[in-house]
Amino acid sequence: MSKFISILFLCFATLGAFAQVADLEISYNYRHYNPVGKEINSQMILLTNKDESKFFNILNEQVDSMMVTPEGRMAYGQMVQAAMSKKDVSNLPIKKEPMYVLKSRKDSLTSVYDLVGADYWFYEEPLVAQQWEISDSTKTILGYECVKATCDYRGRHWAAWFTPEIPIQDGPWKLYGLPGLILIAEDTSGQYSFVADGIQNSTDIIRPIFGKENYEKTNRIKYLQAMRAFTNNPVEYMKASTGADITNIPKIEINESYDFLEKDYR
């Protein structure tokens, strides 16, 4: 483990000189359902300052950081072998939420990096605030007085709670543009939610994406359509993507109500 930490530190230090420092770190429980209807809870982090932010899963970034050097890849392989030899699948260092969402307020740009099957995709789009309607409802979250706001965004209706006590226009995922930090956001269908469970000052670096040169540029709709094709038939998608004759992936029955955070790709 000490070797892993050393390699990770070197990877982070290499990129540190080219990145900005966060003012705040907010942790969110990201609750959603997988295609077969199983509830998934993942810990996500928002690092943010006045100019930019990054929303991601820490384990995902740790794995990606190891993949950019031969030493890191070797250490990662050793970790996998050790976990498999102990039949301890729960400690396998695998990506659980490969999505990164970067917002640049100075460039008015949102960048999304994600993994679809074996394909690394990224796309960019203008950073535009959702059309929020702010209500009179208030409640306290993590000691902060929050105000409720709602919006319709790409096929979903969102209810969010933001705090003017932290006057930064940011939030989890792509949610943005309220006069205060978004601490809770819930899709009113109940399929998706982001709930803050910790806020702290930060001096962490908002690092660029590790291995970003491996991501192929696309657009948002094509990315979502590729994600749907993989979800509907992973075997055929992987065959078309890699040329491999994959037959050991079981067919799954997708829950009829399942869909992505954005539903306007159909």
PDB file of C-alpha atoms in Angstrom:
ATOM      1  CA  MET A   1       0.000   0.000   0.000  1.00  0.00           C
ATOM      2  CA  SER A   2       2.906   2.392   0.756  1.00  0.00           C
ATOM      3  CA  LYS A   3       4.184   1.855  -2.801  1.00  0.00           C
ATOM      4  CA  PHE A   4       0.704   2.707  -4.141  1.00  0.00           C
ATOM      5  CA  ILE A   5       0.608   5.921  -2.083  1.00  0.00           C
ATOM      6  CA  SER A   6       4.072   6.965  -3.263  1.00  0.00           C
ATOM      7  CA  ILE A   7       3.214   6.426  -6.918  1.00  0.00           C
ATOM      8  CA  LEU A   8      -0.085   8.233  -6.478  1.00  0.00           C
ATOM      9  CA  PHE A   9       1.680  11.189  -4.845  1.00  0.00           C
ATOM     10  CA  LEU A  10       4.166  11.453  -7.704  1.00  0.00           C
ATOM     11  CA  CYS A  11       1.365  11.367 -10.283  1.00  0.00           C
ATOM     12  CA  PHE A  12      -0.549  14.092  -8.467  1.00  0.00           C
ATOM     13  CA  ALA A  13       2.558  16.218  -7.955  1.00  0.00           C
ATOM     14  CA  THR A  14       3.408  16.067 -11.665  1.00  0.00           C
ATOM     15  CA  LEU A  15       0.067  17.594 -12.623  1.00  0.00           C
ATOM     16  CA  GLY A  16      -0.140  19.947  -9.661  1.00  0.00           C
ATOM     17  CA  ALA A  17       1.871  22.720 -11.283  1.00  0.00           C
ATOM     18  CA  PHE A  18      -0.692  23.039 -14.093  1.00  0.00           C
ATOM     19  CA  ALA A  19      -3.907  23.141 -12.067  1.00  0.00           C
ATOM     20  CA  GLN A  20      -5.857  25.466  -9.834  1.00  0.00           C
ATOM     21  CA  VAL A  21      -6.495  25.119  -6.126  1.00  0.00           C
ATOM     22  CA  ALA A  22     -10.007  24.537  -4.802  1.00  0.00           C
ATOM     23  CA  ASP A  23     -11.562  26.771  -2.155  1.00  0.00           C
ATOM     24  CA  LEU A  24     -14.189  24.220  -1.089  1.00  0.00           C
ATOM     25  CA  GLU A  25     -14.625  20.461  -1.093  1.00  0.00           C
ATOM     26  CA  ILE A  26     -18.193  19.148  -0.908  1.00  0.00           C
ATOM     27  CA  SER A  27     -18.945  15.442  -0.660  1.00  0.00           C
ATOM     28  CA  TYR A  28     -22.246  14.126  -2.008  1.00  0.00           C
ATOM     29  CA  ASN A  29     -24.020  10.811  -1.812  1.00  0.00           C
ATOM     30  CA  TYR A  30     -25.023  10.088  -5.393  1.00  0.00           C
ATOM     31  CA  ARG A  31     -28.005   7.753  -5.328  1.00  0.00           C
ATOM     32  CA  HIS A  32     -29.359   6.219  -8.498  1.00  0.00           C
ATOM     33  CA  TYR A  33     -30.564   2.916  -9.927  1.00  0.00           C
ATOM     34  CA  ASN A  34     -28.752   0.640 -12.337  1.00  0.00           C
ATOM     35  CA  PRO A  35     -30.461  -0.785 -15.461  1.00  0.00           C
ATOM     36  CA  VAL A  36     -31.937  -3.750 -13.567  1.00  0.00           C
ATOM     37  CA  GLY A  37     -33.376  -1.514 -10.843  1.00  0.00           C
ATOM     38  CA  LYS A  38     -30.780  -2.021  -8.095  1.00  0.00           C
ATOM     39  CA  GLU A  39     -30.111   1.026  -5.924  1.00  0.00           C
ATOM     40  CA  ILE A  40     -26.554   2.365  -6.155  1.00  0.00           C
ATOM     41  CA  ASN A  41     -25.002   4.783  -3.670  1.00  0.00           C
ATOM     42  CA  SER A  42     -21.664   6.352  -4.576  1.00  0.00           C
ATOM     43  CA  GLN A  43     -19.543   8.979  -2.870  1.00  0.00           C
ATOM     44  CA  MET A  44     -18.779  11.904  -5.156  1.00  0.00           C
ATOM     45  CA  ILE A  45     -16.675  15.015  -4.616  1.00  0.00           C
ATOM     46  CA  LEU A  46     -17.098  18.576  -5.870  1.00  0.00           C
ATOM     47  CA  LEU A  47     -13.913  20.660  -5.779  1.00  0.00           C
ATOM     48  CA  THR A  48     -14.724  24.256  -6.604  1.00  0.00           C
ATOM     49  CA  ASN A  49     -13.391  27.804  -6.643  1.00  0.00           C
ATOM     50  CA  LYS A  50     -14.511  31.046  -8.254  1.00  0.00           C
ATOM     51  CA  ASP A  51     -13.270  30.026 -11.710  1.00  0.00           C
ATOM     52  CA  GLU A  52     -13.815  26.288 -12.082  1.00  0.00           C
ATOM     53  CA  SER A  53     -14.964  23.051 -10.508  1.00  0.00           C
ATOM     54  CA  LYS A  54     -14.618  19.308 -10.858  1.00  0.00           C
ATOM     55  CA  PHE A  55     -17.209  16.671  -9.901  1.00  0.00           C
ATOM     56  CA  PHE A  56     -15.886  13.116  -9.652  1.00  0.00           C
ATOM     57  CA  ASN A  57     -15.398   9.930  -7.668  1.00  0.00           C
ATOM     58  CA  ILE A  58     -12.094   9.778  -5.755  1.00  0.00           C
ATOM     59  CA  LEU A  59     -11.496   6.054  -6.329  1.00  0.00           C
ATOM     60  CA  ASN A  60     -11.987   6.582 -10.051  1.00  0.00           C
ATOM     61  CA  GLU A  61      -9.336   9.318 -10.083  1.00  0.00           C
ATOM     62  CA  GLN A  62      -6.928   7.169  -8.071  1.00  0.00           C
ATOM     63  CA  VAL A  63      -7.244   4.323 -10.572  1.00  0.00           C
ATOM     64  CA  ASP A  64      -6.835   6.683 -13.535  1.00  0.00           C
ATOM     65  CA  SER A  65      -3.750   8.265 -11.940  1.00  0.00           C
ATOM     66  CA  MET A  66      -2.076   4.851 -11.741  1.00  0.00           C
ATOM     67  CA  MET A  67      -2.765   4.059 -15.388  1.00  0.00           C
ATOM     68  CA  VAL A  68      -0.612   6.917 -16.713  1.00  0.00           C
ATOM     69  CA  THR A  69       2.763   5.451 -15.681  1.00  0.00           C
ATOM     70  CA  PRO A  70       4.341   1.989 -16.088  1.00  0.00           C
ATOM     71  CA  GLU A  71       5.016   1.889 -12.336  1.00  0.00           C
ATOM     72  CA  GLY A  72       1.422   2.740 -11.583  1.00  0.00           C
ATOM     73  CA  ARG A  73       0.076   0.102 -13.952  1.00  0.00           C
ATOM     74  CA  MET A  74       2.349  -2.504 -12.351  1.00  0.00           C
ATOM     75  CA  ALA A  75       1.235  -1.519  -8.849  1.00  0.00           C
ATOM     76  CA  TYR A  76      -2.389  -1.623  -9.937  1.00  0.00           C
ATOM     77  CA  GLY A  77      -1.965  -5.120 -11.360  1.00  0.00           C
ATOM     78  CA  GLN A  78      -0.403  -6.256  -8.090  1.00  0.00           C
ATOM     79  CA  MET A  79      -3.329  -4.837  -6.138  1.00  0.00           C
ATOM     80  CA  VAL A  80      -5.806  -6.683  -8.364  1.00  0.00           C
ATOM     81  CA  GLN A  81      -3.883  -9.943  -8.031  1.00  0.00           C
ATOM     82  CA  ALA A  82      -3.734  -9.575  -4.244  1.00  0.00           C
ATOM     83  CA  ALA A  83      -7.477  -8.967  -4.008  1.00  0.00           C
ATOM     84  CA  MET A  84      -8.267 -11.904  -6.296  1.00  0.00           C
ATOM     85  CA  SER A  85      -5.961 -14.261  -4.407  1.00  0.00           C
ATOM     86  CA  LYS A  86      -7.825 -13.439  -1.204  1.00  0.00           C
ATOM     87  CA  LYS A  87     -11.147 -13.686  -3.045  1.00  0.00           C
ATOM     88  CA  ASP A  88     -11.851 -10.209  -1.698  1.00  0.00           C
ATOM     89  CA  VAL A  89     -13.787  -8.715  -4.593  1.00  0.00           C
ATOM     90  CA  SER A  90     -15.079  -5.867  -2.405  1.00  0.00           C
ATOM     91  CA  ASN A  91     -11.568  -4.385  -2.280  1.00  0.00           C
ATOM     92  CA  LEU A  92     -10.851  -4.607  -5.985  1.00  0.00           C
ATOM     93  CA  PRO A  93      -9.585  -1.192  -7.138  1.00  0.00           C
ATOM     94  CA  ILE A  94     -12.083  -0.815  -9.983  1.00  0.00           C
ATOM     95  CA  LYS A  95     -13.905   2.207 -11.322  1.00  0.00           C
ATOM     96  CA  LYS A  96     -17.399   2.569  -9.933  1.00  0.00           C
ATOM     97  CA  GLU A  97     -18.389   6.012 -11.244  1.00  0.00           C
ATOM     98  CA  PRO A  98     -16.124   6.864 -14.207  1.00  0.00           C
ATOM     99  CA  MET A  99     -17.840  10.193 -14.906  1.00  0.00           C
ATOM    100  CA  TYR A 100     -15.985  13.505 -14.550  1.00  0.00           C
ATOM    101  CA  VAL A 101     -17.820  16.818 -14.955  1.00  0.00           C
ATOM    102  CA  LEU A 102     -15.716  19.975 -15.208  1.00  0.00           C
ATOM    103  CA  LYS A 103     -17.206  23.457 -15.216  1.00  0.00           C
ATOM    104  CA  SER A 104     -15.163  26.478 -16.256  1.00  0.00           C
ATOM    105  CA  ARG A 105     -16.874  29.726 -15.366  1.00  0.00           C
ATOM    106  CA  LYS A 106     -14.121  31.822 -16.914  1.00  0.00           C
ATOM    107  CA  ASP A 107     -14.474  29.960 -20.237  1.00  0.00           C
ATOM    108  CA  SER A 108     -18.257  29.364 -19.920  1.00  0.00           C
ATOM    109  CA  LEU A 109     -17.632  25.703 -20.720  1.00  0.00           C
ATOM    110  CA  THR A 110     -18.727  22.319 -19.352  1.00  0.00           C
ATOM    111  CA  SER A 111     -16.597  19.264 -20.136  1.00  0.00           C
ATOM    112  CA  VAL A 112     -17.722  15.683 -19.505  1.00  0.00           C
ATOM    113  CA  TYR A 113     -15.420  12.639 -19.528  1.00  0.00           C
ATOM    114  CA  ASP A 114     -16.840   9.136 -19.226  1.00  0.00           C
ATOM    115  CA  LEU A 115     -16.308   5.469 -20.021  1.00  0.00           C
ATOM    116  CA  VAL A 116     -18.796   3.574 -22.213  1.00  0.00           C
ATOM    117  CA  GLY A 117     -17.925  -0.104 -22.360  1.00  0.00           C
ATOM    118  CA  ALA A 118     -14.247   0.004 -23.289  1.00  0.00           C
ATOM    119  CA  ASP A 119     -14.517   3.398 -25.024  1.00  0.00           C
ATOM    120  CA  TYR A 120     -13.329   6.648 -23.452  1.00  0.00           C
ATOM    121  CA  TRP A 121     -15.458   9.600 -24.577  1.00  0.00           C
ATOM    122  CA  PHE A 122     -15.487  13.305 -23.807  1.00  0.00           C
ATOM    123  CA  TYR A 123     -17.544  16.215 -25.003  1.00  0.00           C
ATOM    124  CA  GLU A 124     -17.855  19.917 -24.353  1.00  0.00           C
ATOM    125  CA  GLU A 125     -20.853  22.204 -24.225  1.00  0.00           C
ATOM    126  CA  PRO A 126     -21.557  25.781 -23.147  1.00  0.00           C
ATOM    127  CA  LEU A 127     -21.881  26.308 -19.404  1.00  0.00           C
ATOM    128  CA  VAL A 128     -25.462  27.521 -19.125  1.00  0.00           C
ATOM    129  CA  ALA A 129     -27.520  27.845 -15.956  1.00  0.00           C
ATOM    130  CA  GLN A 130     -30.722  25.857 -15.727  1.00  0.00           C
ATOM    131  CA  GLN A 131     -33.941  27.900 -15.735  1.00  0.00           C
ATOM    132  CA  TRP A 132     -34.560  27.801 -11.996  1.00  0.00           C
ATOM    133  CA  GLU A 133     -37.705  28.907 -10.199  1.00  0.00           C
ATOM    134  CA  ILE A 134     -36.877  29.909  -6.624  1.00  0.00           C
ATOM    135  CA  SER A 135     -39.565  29.330  -4.003  1.00  0.00           C
ATOM    136  CA  ASP A 136     -40.173  30.571  -0.464  1.00  0.00           C
ATOM    137  CA  SER A 137     -39.508  27.153   1.096  1.00  0.00           C
ATOM    138  CA  THR A 138     -36.500  26.903   3.407  1.00  0.00           C
ATOM    139  CA  LYS A 139     -34.814  24.270   5.559  1.00  0.00           C
ATOM    140  CA  THR A 140     -31.492  23.718   7.284  1.00  0.00           C
ATOM    141  CA  ILE A 141     -28.951  21.335   5.731  1.00  0.00           C
ATOM    142  CA  LEU A 142     -25.578  20.672   7.359  1.00  0.00           C
ATOM    143  CA  GLY A 143     -26.102  23.781   9.476  1.00  0.00           C
ATOM    144  CA  TYR A 144     -26.784  26.068   6.485  1.00  0.00           C
ATOM    145  CA  GLU A 145     -30.108  27.735   5.764  1.00  0.00           C
ATOM    146  CA  CYS A 146     -31.213  26.585   2.330  1.00  0.00           C
ATOM    147  CA  VAL A 147     -33.852  27.694  -0.171  1.00  0.00           C
ATOM    148  CA  LYS A 148     -35.753  25.433  -2.547  1.00  0.00           C
ATOM    149  CA  ALA A 149     -35.623  25.874  -6.338  1.00  0.00           C
ATOM    150  CA  THR A 150     -36.968  23.776  -9.195  1.00  0.00           C
ATOM    151  CA  CYS A 151     -36.258  23.390 -12.886  1.00  0.00           C
ATOM    152  CA  ASP A 152     -36.918  21.191 -15.912  1.00  0.00           C
ATOM    153  CA  TYR A 153     -33.682  20.024 -17.496  1.00  0.00           C
ATOM    154  CA  ARG A 154     -33.310  17.670 -20.440  1.00  0.00           C
ATOM    155  CA  GLY A 155     -36.219  15.424 -19.646  1.00  0.00           C
ATOM    156  CA  ARG A 156     -36.204  15.539 -15.849  1.00  0.00           C
ATOM    157  CA  HIS A 157     -37.767  17.775 -13.218  1.00  0.00           C
ATOM    158  CA  TRP A 158     -35.333  18.717 -10.469  1.00  0.00           C
ATOM    159  CA  ALA A 159     -35.904  20.036  -6.969  1.00  0.00           C
ATOM    160  CA  ALA A 160     -32.800  21.579  -5.414  1.00  0.00           C
ATOM    161  CA  TRP A 161     -31.887  23.164  -2.097  1.00  0.00           C
ATOM    162  CA  PHE A 162     -29.188  25.827  -2.207  1.00  0.00           C
ATOM    163  CA  THR A 163     -27.620  27.990   0.488  1.00  0.00           C
ATOM    164  CA  PRO A 164     -27.037  31.716  -0.052  1.00  0.00           C
ATOM    165  CA  GLU A 165     -24.654  31.473   2.919  1.00  0.00           C
ATOM    166  CA  ILE A 166     -22.124  29.976   0.474  1.00  0.00           C
ATOM    167  CA  PRO A 167     -22.480  32.418  -2.443  1.00  0.00           C
ATOM    168  CA  ILE A 168     -21.009  30.260  -5.187  1.00  0.00           C
ATOM    169  CA  GLN A 169     -23.070  29.313  -8.244  1.00  0.00           C
ATOM    170  CA  ASP A 170     -22.258  25.640  -8.349  1.00  0.00           C
ATOM    171  CA  GLY A 171     -23.537  22.217  -7.470  1.00  0.00           C
ATOM    172  CA  PRO A 172     -23.257  18.502  -8.219  1.00  0.00           C
ATOM    173  CA  TRP A 173     -23.078  17.154 -11.759  1.00  0.00           C
ATOM    174  CA  LYS A 174     -24.128  19.869 -14.283  1.00  0.00           C
ATOM    175  CA  LEU A 175     -26.491  21.662 -11.917  1.00  0.00           C
ATOM    176  CA  TYR A 176     -25.520  25.308 -11.781  1.00  0.00           C
ATOM    177  CA  GLY A 177     -26.615  28.922 -11.681  1.00  0.00           C
ATOM    178  CA  LEU A 178     -28.398  29.472  -8.366  1.00  0.00           C
ATOM    179  CA  PRO A 179     -27.280  32.302  -6.031  1.00  0.00           C
ATOM    180  CA  GLY A 180     -25.664  29.834  -3.653  1.00  0.00           C
ATOM    181  CA  LEU A 181     -24.170  26.360  -3.462  1.00  0.00           C
ATOM    182  CA  ILE A 182     -26.572  23.470  -4.191  1.00  0.00           C
ATOM    183  CA  LEU A 183     -26.513  20.986  -1.303  1.00  0.00           C
ATOM    184  CA  ILE A 184     -29.355  18.692  -2.356  1.00  0.00           C
ATOM    185  CA  ALA A 185     -30.757  17.976  -5.816  1.00  0.00           C
ATOM    186  CA  GLU A 186     -33.412  15.347  -6.443  1.00  0.00           C
ATOM    187  CA  ASP A 187     -35.028  14.201  -9.640  1.00  0.00           C
ATOM    188  CA  THR A 188     -38.706  14.163  -8.760  1.00  0.00           C
ATOM    189  CA  SER A 189     -39.178  10.717 -10.326  1.00  0.00           C
ATOM    190  CA  GLY A 190     -36.961   9.374  -7.543  1.00  0.00           C
ATOM    191  CA  GLN A 191     -34.384   7.859  -9.907  1.00  0.00           C
ATOM    192  CA  TYR A 192     -31.523  10.241  -9.145  1.00  0.00           C
ATOM    193  CA  SER A 193     -30.400  12.371  -6.215  1.00  0.00           C
ATOM    194  CA  PHE A 194     -27.317  14.178  -4.949  1.00  0.00           C
ATOM    195  CA  VAL A 195     -27.223  14.851  -1.202  1.00  0.00           C
ATOM    196  CA  ALA A 196     -24.322  16.734   0.401  1.00  0.00           C
ATOM    197  CA  ASP A 197     -22.968  15.030   3.507  1.00  0.00           C
ATOM    198  CA  GLY A 198     -19.872  17.149   4.134  1.00  0.00           C
ATOM    199  CA  ILE A 199     -18.442  20.600   3.383  1.00  0.00           C
ATOM    200  CA  GLN A 200     -14.954  21.818   4.181  1.00  0.00           C
ATOM    201  CA  ASN A 201     -12.447  24.426   3.128  1.00  0.00           C
ATOM    202  CA  SER A 202      -9.886  23.014   0.755  1.00  0.00           C
ATOM    203  CA  THR A 203      -6.435  23.581  -0.656  1.00  0.00           C
ATOM    204  CA  ASP A 204      -6.640  20.509  -2.897  1.00  0.00           C
ATOM    205  CA  ILE A 205      -5.638  20.882  -6.515  1.00  0.00           C
ATOM    206  CA  ILE A 206      -8.326  20.709  -9.191  1.00  0.00           C
ATOM    207  CA  ARG A 207      -6.295  18.415 -11.408  1.00  0.00           C
ATOM    208  CA  PRO A 208      -6.717  17.830 -15.135  1.00  0.00           C
ATOM    209  CA  ILE A 209      -8.076  14.443 -16.170  1.00  0.00           C
ATOM    210  CA  PHE A 210      -5.467  11.709 -15.947  1.00  0.00           C
ATOM    211  CA  GLY A 211      -4.949  10.102 -19.353  1.00  0.00           C
ATOM    212  CA  LYS A 212      -7.170  12.648 -21.071  1.00  0.00           C
ATOM    213  CA  GLU A 213      -5.340  11.996 -24.345  1.00  0.00           C
ATOM    214  CA  ASN A 214      -7.028   8.578 -24.389  1.00  0.00           C
ATOM    215  CA  TYR A 215     -10.506  10.089 -24.592  1.00  0.00           C
ATOM    216  CA  GLU A 216     -12.093  10.499 -28.005  1.00  0.00           C
ATOM    217  CA  LYS A 217     -14.064  13.673 -28.595  1.00  0.00           C
ATOM    218  CA  THR A 218     -17.741  13.358 -29.461  1.00  0.00           C
ATOM    219  CA  ASN A 219     -20.906  15.349 -28.780  1.00  0.00           C
ATOM    220  CA  ARG A 220     -23.421  14.939 -25.993  1.00  0.00           C
ATOM    221  CA  ILE A 221     -26.159  13.229 -28.003  1.00  0.00           C
ATOM    222  CA  LYS A 222     -23.805  10.713 -29.638  1.00  0.00           C
ATOM    223  CA  TYR A 223     -22.315   9.935 -26.221  1.00  0.00           C
ATOM    224  CA  LEU A 224     -25.749   9.285 -24.720  1.00  0.00           C
ATOM    225  CA  GLN A 225     -26.781   7.177 -27.701  1.00  0.00           C
ATOM    226  CA  ALA A 226     -23.591   5.116 -27.326  1.00  0.00           C
ATOM    227  CA  MET A 227     -24.346   4.689 -23.635  1.00  0.00           C
ATOM    228  CA  ARG A 228     -27.835   3.480 -24.498  1.00  0.00           C
ATOM    229  CA  ALA A 229     -26.519   1.033 -27.106  1.00  0.00           C
ATOM    230  CA  PHE A 230     -24.117  -0.415 -24.537  1.00  0.00           C
ATOM    231  CA  THR A 231     -26.851  -0.616 -21.889  1.00  0.00           C
ATOM    232  CA  ASN A 232     -29.292  -2.349 -24.229  1.00  0.00           C
ATOM    233  CA  ASN A 233     -26.818  -4.883 -25.612  1.00  0.00           C
ATOM    234  CA  PRO A 234     -23.304  -4.815 -24.086  1.00  0.00           C
ATOM    235  CA  VAL A 235     -22.177  -7.894 -26.042  1.00  0.00           C
ATOM    236  CA  GLU A 236     -22.958  -6.396 -29.444  1.00  0.00           C
ATOM    237  CA  TYR A 237     -21.570  -3.006 -28.414  1.00  0.00           C
ATOM    238  CA  MET A 238     -18.258  -4.524 -27.260  1.00  0.00           C
ATOM    239  CA  LYS A 239     -18.023  -6.623 -30.441  1.00  0.00           C
ATOM    240  CA  ALA A 240     -18.509  -3.539 -32.596  1.00  0.00           C
ATOM    241  CA  SER A 241     -16.176  -1.443 -30.446  1.00  0.00           C
ATOM    242  CA  THR A 242     -13.284  -3.860 -29.907  1.00  0.00           C
ATOM    243  CA  GLY A 243     -13.794  -6.574 -32.524  1.00  0.00           C
ATOM    244  CA  ALA A 244     -13.597  -9.178 -29.763  1.00  0.00           C
ATOM    245  CA  ASP A 245     -15.980 -12.125 -29.821  1.00  0.00           C
ATOM    246  CA  ILE A 246     -17.388 -11.729 -26.324  1.00  0.00           C
ATOM    247  CA  THR A 247     -19.870 -14.371 -25.251  1.00  0.00           C
ATOM    248  CA  ASN A 248     -19.569 -14.495 -21.464  1.00  0.00           C
ATOM    249  CA  ILE A 249     -21.557 -11.359 -20.658  1.00  0.00           C
ATOM    250  CA  PRO A 250     -25.022 -12.410 -19.501  1.00  0.00           C
ATOM    251  CA  LYS A 251     -28.040 -10.707 -21.002  1.00  0.00           C
ATOM    252  CA  ILE A 252     -29.924  -8.550 -18.523  1.00  0.00           C
ATOM    253  CA  GLU A 253     -33.534  -7.474 -18.376  1.00  0.00           C
ATOM    254  CA  ILE A 254     -33.579  -3.679 -18.227  1.00  0.00           C
ATOM    255  CA  ASN A 255     -36.090  -2.064 -15.928  1.00  0.00           C
ATOM    256  CA  GLU A 256     -38.667  -0.228 -18.048  1.00  0.00           C
ATOM    257  CA  SER A 257     -38.319   2.989 -16.030  1.00  0.00           C
ATOM    258  CA  TYR A 258     -34.517   3.111 -16.341  1.00  0.00           C
ATOM    259  CA  ASP A 259     -32.895   6.013 -18.144  1.00  0.00           C
ATOM    260  CA  PHE A 260     -29.946   8.369 -17.816  1.00  0.00           C
ATOM    261  CA  LEU A 261     -29.623  11.727 -16.057  1.00  0.00           C
ATOM    262  CA  GLU A 262     -30.438  13.313 -19.419  1.00  0.00           C
ATOM    263  CA  LYS A 263     -33.270  11.820 -21.468  1.00  0.00           C
ATOM    264  CA  ASP A 264     -33.357  14.064 -24.538  1.00  0.00           C
ATOM    265  CA  TYR A 265     -31.150  11.856 -26.738  1.00  0.00           C
ATOM    266  CA  ARG A 266     -33.875   9.656 -28.213  1.00  0.00           C
TER     267      ARG A 266
END
